[in-house]
Short mmCIF file of C-alpha atoms and ligand atoms in Angstrom, two decimals:
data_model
loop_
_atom_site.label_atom_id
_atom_site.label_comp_id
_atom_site.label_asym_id
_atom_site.label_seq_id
_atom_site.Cartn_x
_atom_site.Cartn_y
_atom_site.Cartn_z
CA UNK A 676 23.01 2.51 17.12
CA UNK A 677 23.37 3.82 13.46
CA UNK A 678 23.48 0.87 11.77
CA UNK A 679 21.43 -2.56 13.21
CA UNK A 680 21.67 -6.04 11.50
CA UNK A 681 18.67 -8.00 12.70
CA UNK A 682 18.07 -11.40 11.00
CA UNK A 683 18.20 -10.35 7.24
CA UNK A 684 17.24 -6.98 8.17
CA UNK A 685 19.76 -3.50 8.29
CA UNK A 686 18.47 -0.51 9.69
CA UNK A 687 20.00 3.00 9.10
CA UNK A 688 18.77 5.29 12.20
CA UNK A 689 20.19 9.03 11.49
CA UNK A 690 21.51 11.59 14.41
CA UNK A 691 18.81 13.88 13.45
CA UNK A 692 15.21 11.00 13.61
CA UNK A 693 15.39 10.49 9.87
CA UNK A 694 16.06 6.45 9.48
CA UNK A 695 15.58 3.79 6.72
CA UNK A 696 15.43 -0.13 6.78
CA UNK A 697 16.29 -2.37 4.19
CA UNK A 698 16.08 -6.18 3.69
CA UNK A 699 19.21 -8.09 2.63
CA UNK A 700 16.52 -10.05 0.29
CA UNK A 701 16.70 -8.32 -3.10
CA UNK A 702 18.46 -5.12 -1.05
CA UNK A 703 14.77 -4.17 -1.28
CA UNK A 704 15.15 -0.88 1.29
CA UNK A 705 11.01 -1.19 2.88
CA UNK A 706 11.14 2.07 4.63
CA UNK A 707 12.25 5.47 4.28
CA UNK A 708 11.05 8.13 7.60
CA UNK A 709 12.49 11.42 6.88
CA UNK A 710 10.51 15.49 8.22
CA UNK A 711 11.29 18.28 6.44
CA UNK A 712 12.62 21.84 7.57
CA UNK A 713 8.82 23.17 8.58
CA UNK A 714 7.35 19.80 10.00
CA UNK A 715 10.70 17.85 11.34
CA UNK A 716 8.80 14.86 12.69
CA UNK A 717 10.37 12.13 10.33
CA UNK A 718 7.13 10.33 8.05
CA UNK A 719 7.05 7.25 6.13
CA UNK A 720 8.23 8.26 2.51
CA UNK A 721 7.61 4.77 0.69
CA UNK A 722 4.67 2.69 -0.25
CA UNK A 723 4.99 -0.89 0.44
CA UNK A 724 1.72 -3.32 0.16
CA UNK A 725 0.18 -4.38 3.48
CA UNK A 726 -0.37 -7.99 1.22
CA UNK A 727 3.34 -7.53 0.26
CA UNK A 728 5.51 -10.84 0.98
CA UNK A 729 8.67 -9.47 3.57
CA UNK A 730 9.73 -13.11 3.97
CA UNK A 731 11.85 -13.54 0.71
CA UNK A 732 9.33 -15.92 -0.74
CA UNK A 733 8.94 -13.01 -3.53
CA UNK A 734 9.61 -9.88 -4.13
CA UNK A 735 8.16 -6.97 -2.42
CA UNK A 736 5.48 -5.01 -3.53
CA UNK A 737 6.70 -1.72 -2.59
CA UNK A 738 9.45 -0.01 -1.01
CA UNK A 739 12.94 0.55 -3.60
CA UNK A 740 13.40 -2.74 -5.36
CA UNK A 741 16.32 -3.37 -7.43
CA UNK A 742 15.77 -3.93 -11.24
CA UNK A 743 18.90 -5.99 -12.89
CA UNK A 744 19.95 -7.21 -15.36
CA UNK A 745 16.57 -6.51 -17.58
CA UNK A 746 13.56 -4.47 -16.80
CA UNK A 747 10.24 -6.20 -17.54
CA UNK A 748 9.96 -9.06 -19.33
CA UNK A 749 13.70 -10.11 -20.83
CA UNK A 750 14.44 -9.52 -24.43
CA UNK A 751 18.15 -9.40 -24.38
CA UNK A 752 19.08 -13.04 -25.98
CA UNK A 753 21.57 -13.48 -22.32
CA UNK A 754 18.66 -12.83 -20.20
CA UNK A 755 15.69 -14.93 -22.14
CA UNK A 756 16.18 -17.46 -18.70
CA UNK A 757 14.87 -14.61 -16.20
CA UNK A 758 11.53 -13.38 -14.87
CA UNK A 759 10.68 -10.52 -15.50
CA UNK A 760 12.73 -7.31 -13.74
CA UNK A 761 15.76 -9.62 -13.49
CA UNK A 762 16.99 -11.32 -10.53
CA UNK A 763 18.38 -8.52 -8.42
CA UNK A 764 15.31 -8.29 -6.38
CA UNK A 765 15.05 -11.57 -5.49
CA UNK A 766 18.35 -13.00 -4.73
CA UNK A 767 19.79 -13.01 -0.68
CA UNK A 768 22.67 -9.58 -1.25
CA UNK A 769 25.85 -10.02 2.07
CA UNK A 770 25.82 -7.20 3.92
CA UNK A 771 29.78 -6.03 3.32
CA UNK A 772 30.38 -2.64 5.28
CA UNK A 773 29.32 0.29 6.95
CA UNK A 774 30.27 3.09 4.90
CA UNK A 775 30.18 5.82 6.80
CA UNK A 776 28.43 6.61 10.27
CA UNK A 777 28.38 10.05 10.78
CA UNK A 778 25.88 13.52 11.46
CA UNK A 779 26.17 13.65 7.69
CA UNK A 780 24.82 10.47 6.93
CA UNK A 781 24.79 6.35 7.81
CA UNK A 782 25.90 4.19 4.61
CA UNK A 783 25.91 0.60 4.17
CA UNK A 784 27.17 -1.46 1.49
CA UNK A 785 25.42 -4.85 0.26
CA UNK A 786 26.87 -7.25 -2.71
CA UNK A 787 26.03 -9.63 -4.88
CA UNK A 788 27.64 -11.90 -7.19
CA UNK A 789 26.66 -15.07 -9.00
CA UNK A 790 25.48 -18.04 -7.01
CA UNK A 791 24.34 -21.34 -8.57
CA UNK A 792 21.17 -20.59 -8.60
CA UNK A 793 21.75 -17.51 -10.14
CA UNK A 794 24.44 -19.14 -12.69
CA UNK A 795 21.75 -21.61 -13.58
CA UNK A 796 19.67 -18.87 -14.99
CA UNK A 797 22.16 -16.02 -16.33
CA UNK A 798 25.98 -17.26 -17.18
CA UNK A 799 27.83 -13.80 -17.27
CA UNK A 800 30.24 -12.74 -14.69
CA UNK A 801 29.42 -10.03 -12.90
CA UNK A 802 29.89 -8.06 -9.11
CA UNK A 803 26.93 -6.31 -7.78
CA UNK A 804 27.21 -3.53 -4.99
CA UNK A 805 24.71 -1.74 -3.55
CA UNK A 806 25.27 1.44 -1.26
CA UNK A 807 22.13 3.23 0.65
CA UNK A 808 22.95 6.63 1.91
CA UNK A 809 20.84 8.56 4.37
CA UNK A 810 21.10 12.18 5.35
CA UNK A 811 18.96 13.95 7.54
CA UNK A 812 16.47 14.88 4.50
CA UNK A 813 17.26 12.57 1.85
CA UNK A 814 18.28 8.66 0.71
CA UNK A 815 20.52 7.99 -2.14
CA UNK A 816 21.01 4.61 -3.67
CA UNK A 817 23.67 3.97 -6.36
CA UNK A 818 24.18 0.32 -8.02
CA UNK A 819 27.87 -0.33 -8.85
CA UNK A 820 27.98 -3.03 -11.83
CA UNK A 821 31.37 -4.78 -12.31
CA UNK A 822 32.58 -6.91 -15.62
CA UNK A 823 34.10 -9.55 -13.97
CA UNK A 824 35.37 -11.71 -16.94
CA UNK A 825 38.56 -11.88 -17.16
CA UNK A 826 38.62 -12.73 -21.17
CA UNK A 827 41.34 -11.39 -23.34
CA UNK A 828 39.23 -12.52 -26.39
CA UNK A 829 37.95 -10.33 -29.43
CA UNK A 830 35.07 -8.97 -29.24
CA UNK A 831 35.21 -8.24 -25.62
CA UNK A 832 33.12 -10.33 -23.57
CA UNK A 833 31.01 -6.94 -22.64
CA UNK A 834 28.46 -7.12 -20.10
CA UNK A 835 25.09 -5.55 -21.39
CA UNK A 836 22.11 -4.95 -18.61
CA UNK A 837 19.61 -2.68 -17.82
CA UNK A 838 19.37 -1.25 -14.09
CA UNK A 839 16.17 0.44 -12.42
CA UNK A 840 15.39 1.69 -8.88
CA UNK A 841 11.57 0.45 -8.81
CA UNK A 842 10.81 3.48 -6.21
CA UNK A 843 7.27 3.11 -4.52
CA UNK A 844 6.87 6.86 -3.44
CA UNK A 845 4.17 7.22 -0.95
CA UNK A 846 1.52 9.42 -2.09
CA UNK A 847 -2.23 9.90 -2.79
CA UNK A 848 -2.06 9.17 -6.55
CA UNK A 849 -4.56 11.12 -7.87
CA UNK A 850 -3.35 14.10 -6.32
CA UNK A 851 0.24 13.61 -7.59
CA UNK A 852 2.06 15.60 -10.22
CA UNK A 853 5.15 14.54 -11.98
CA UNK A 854 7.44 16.86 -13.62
CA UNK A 855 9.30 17.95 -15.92
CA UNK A 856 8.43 15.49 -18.73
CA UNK A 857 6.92 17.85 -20.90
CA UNK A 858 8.31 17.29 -24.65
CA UNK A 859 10.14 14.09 -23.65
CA UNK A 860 9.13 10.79 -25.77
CA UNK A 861 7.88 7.85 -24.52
CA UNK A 862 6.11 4.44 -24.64
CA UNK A 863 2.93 3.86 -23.27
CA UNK A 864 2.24 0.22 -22.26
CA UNK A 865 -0.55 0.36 -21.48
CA UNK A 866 -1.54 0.39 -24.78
CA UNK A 867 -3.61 -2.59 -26.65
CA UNK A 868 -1.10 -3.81 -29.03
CA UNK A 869 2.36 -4.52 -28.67
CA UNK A 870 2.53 -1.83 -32.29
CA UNK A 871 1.08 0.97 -30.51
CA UNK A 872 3.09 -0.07 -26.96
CA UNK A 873 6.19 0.37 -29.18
CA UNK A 874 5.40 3.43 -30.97
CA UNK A 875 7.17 6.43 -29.07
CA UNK A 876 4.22 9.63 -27.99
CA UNK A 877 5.67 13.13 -27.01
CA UNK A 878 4.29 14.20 -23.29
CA UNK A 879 2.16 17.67 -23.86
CA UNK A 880 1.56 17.74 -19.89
CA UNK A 881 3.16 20.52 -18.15
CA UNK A 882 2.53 17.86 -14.93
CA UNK A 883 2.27 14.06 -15.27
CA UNK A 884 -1.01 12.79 -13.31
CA UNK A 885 -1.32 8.97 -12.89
CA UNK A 886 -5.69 9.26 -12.35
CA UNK A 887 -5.59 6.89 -15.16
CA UNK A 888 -3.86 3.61 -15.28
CA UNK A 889 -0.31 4.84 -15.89
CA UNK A 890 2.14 2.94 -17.26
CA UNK A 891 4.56 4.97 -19.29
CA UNK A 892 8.71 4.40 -20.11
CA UNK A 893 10.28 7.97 -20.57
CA UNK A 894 13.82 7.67 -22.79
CA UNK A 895 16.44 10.45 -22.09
CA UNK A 896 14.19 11.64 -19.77
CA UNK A 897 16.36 14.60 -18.18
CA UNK A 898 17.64 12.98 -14.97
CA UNK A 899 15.89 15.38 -12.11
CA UNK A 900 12.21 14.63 -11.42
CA UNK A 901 9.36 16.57 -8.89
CA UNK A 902 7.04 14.19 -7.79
CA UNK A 903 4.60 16.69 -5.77
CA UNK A 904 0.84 16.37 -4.03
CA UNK A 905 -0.92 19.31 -2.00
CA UNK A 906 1.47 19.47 1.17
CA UNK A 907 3.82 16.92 0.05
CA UNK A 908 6.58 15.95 -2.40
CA UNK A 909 10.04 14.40 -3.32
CA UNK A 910 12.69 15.37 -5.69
CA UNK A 911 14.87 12.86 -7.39
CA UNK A 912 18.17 13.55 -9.23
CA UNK A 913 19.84 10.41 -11.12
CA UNK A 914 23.58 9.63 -12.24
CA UNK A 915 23.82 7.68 -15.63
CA UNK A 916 19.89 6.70 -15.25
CA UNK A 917 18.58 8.13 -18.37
CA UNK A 918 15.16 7.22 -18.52
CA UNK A 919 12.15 6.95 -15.85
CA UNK A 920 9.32 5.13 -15.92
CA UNK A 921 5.47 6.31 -14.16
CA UNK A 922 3.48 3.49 -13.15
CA UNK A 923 0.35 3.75 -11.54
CA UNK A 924 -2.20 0.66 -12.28
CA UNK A 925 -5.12 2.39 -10.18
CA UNK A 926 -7.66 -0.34 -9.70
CA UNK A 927 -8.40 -1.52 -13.56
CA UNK A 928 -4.45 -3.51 -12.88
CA UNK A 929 -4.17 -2.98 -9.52
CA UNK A 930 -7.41 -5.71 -8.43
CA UNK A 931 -5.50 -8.17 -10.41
CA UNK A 932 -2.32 -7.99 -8.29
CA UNK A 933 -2.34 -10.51 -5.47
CA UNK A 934 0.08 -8.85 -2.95
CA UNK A 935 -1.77 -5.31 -3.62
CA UNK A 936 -3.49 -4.17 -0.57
CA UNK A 937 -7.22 -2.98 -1.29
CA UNK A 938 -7.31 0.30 -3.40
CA UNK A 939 -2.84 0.37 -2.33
CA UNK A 940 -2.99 2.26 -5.89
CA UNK A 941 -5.36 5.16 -4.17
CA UNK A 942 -1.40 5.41 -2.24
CA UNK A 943 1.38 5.27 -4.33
CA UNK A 944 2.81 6.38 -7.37
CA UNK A 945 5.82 4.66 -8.90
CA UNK A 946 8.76 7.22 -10.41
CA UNK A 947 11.79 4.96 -11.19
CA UNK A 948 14.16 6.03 -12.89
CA UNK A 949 16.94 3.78 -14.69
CA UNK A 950 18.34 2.80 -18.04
CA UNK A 951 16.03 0.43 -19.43
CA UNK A 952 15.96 1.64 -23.36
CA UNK A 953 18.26 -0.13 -24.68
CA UNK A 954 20.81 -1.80 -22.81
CA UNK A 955 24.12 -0.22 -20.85
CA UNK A 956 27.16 -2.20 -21.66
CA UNK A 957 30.84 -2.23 -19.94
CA UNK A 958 33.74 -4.01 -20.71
CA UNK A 959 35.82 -6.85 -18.70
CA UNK A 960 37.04 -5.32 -15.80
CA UNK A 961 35.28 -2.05 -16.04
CA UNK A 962 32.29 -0.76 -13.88
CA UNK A 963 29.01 1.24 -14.32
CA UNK A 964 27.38 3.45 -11.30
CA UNK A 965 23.73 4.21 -11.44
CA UNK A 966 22.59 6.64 -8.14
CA UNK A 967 20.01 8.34 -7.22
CA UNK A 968 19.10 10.75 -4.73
CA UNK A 969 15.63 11.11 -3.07
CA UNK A 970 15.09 14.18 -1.46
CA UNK A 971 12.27 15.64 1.06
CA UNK A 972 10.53 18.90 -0.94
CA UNK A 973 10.78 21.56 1.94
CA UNK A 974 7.93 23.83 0.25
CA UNK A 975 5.36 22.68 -1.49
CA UNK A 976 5.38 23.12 -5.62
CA UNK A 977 3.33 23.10 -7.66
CA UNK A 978 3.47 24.29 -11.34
CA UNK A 979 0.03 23.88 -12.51
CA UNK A 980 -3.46 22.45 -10.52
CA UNK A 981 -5.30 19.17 -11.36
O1 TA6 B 1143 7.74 -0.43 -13.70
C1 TA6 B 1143 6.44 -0.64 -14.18
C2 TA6 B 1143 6.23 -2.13 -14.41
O2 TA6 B 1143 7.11 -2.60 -15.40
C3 TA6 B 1143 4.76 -2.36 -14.76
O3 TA6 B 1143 4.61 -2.74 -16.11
C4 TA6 B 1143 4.33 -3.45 -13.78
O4 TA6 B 1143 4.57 -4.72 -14.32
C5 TA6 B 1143 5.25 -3.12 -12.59
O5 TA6 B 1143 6.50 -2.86 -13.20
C6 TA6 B 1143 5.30 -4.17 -11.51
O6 TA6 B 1143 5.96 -5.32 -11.98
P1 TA6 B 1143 6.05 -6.60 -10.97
O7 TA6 B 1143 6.87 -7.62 -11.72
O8 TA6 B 1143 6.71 -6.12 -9.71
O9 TA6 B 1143 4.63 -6.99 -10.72
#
């Protein structure tokens, strides 16, 4: 059975052993199994906490949650009612289709549009679909944002956001490489002051390690990223997701995190892309797509050792 809807969970099982399952709570996909050409027998690709909450009492600490409408803490003056990282990722999505079921891959579609709950907190129209693809070797995920309103009034009533696949890649962190960042700005928050957190660097690295606390927002960042570890590694391509961020809060942030399993941070490394500088913005009745594609790395590479 392809697809299975089991009390607020969907699970994608592929022809060829690959398989992913998602919750409908914050269309928060939890697990990603996929082999590659040389070792087919399909592995666990994502990190999600052991302490993680699954129930929908909170959002998950791991797997691919969904970032709308504002990454981190809110700054746009529509969002200033919101947590942080928006409300995508913890609001109920429907489950709307199966997209396609075939040896080429098992899609399902999830929406989400304003409740009350969500009206009480963020008053803008808006039509939220998800679709998660998986192939054989890969998992795409592309967010389709929709200006609902319907106003004929001047200025447009344009609907500004920001969108971000939070990916948890499974990994052993201070092994992991991240590339090609080299000569792209960005802002390190993990900086002291909010001055120096919004004061762009320029990467020098060849390879981005996270054996420091990493927590660092790349703008126009390239759009195809190698995340690689001896033996191991993912490639990600993006549509219309110009930046990515690398967070890693090894144990210095990571102890403070409640639903982080002991030394979880030794396991992950978080490469997300999305559009979070500055805000995207689409007019009534128009819609934005923001995909990405995760794929297996066949042979291992490596452009430069730790
Ligand atoms: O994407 C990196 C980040 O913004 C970090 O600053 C850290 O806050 C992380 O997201 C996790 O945020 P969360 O709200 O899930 O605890």
């Amino acid at each position: 059975m392809p697809v299975k809807q089991v009390s607020g969970r969907v699970t994608l099982t592929h022809a060829k052993g690959s398989s992913a399952e998602l919750l409908l709570y914050g269309a928060t996909v939890i697990s990603w199994k996929a082999g590659t050409i040389t070792e087919p027998q399909p592995i666990e690709r994502l990190f999600v906490s052991s302490k993680s909450a699954i129930d929908g009492s909170k959002p998950v600490r791991g797997g691919i949650p969904v970032i709308f409408p504002c990454f981190g803490p809110p700054s746009h003056p529509e969002h200033m009612k919101l947590a942080q990282h928006g409300f995508a990722r913890n609001e109920v999505w429907k489950f709307d289709s199966i997209v396609m079921d075939n040896d080429e891959g098992v899609s399902v579609r999830l929406t989400l549009e304003p409740t009350a709950g969500i009206t009480a907190k963020y008053d803008k129209p808006f039509h939220l679909a998800y679709i998660v693809t998986l192939a054989e070797h890969q998992i795409s995920t592309d967010l389709h944002v929709t200006n609902t309103s319907t106003s004929a009034a001047y200025p447009p009533d344009n609907l500004e956001f920001q969108a971000l696949f939070h990916n948890y890649i499974k990994a052993p962190a201070n092994d992991v490489l991240v590339f090609p960042l080299q000569s792209k700005s960005y802002f390190d928050k993990t900086e002291a002051s909010e001055e120096a957190r919004n004061k762009p660097k320029v990467e020098t690295r060849a390879g981005v390690d996270v054996r420091q606390f990493t927590d660092s927002v790349y703008e126009d960042a390239g759009g195809k990223y190698e995340v690689t570890w001896p033996g191991g590694g993912v490639e990600i391509t993006v549509r219309e997701l110009k930046d990515v961020v690398v967070w890693n809060p090894q144990q210095v942030a990571g102890v403070k995190m409640g639903d982080m399993e002991d030394g979880g941070w030794e396991r992950y490394v978080c490469v997300e892309p999305g559009y979070v500088r500055g805000f995207a913005k689409i007019e009534p009745g128009k819609t934005w797509i923001g995909q990405q594609v995760i794929s297996v790395i066949h042979h291992e590479r490596r452009i430069n050792q730790l």
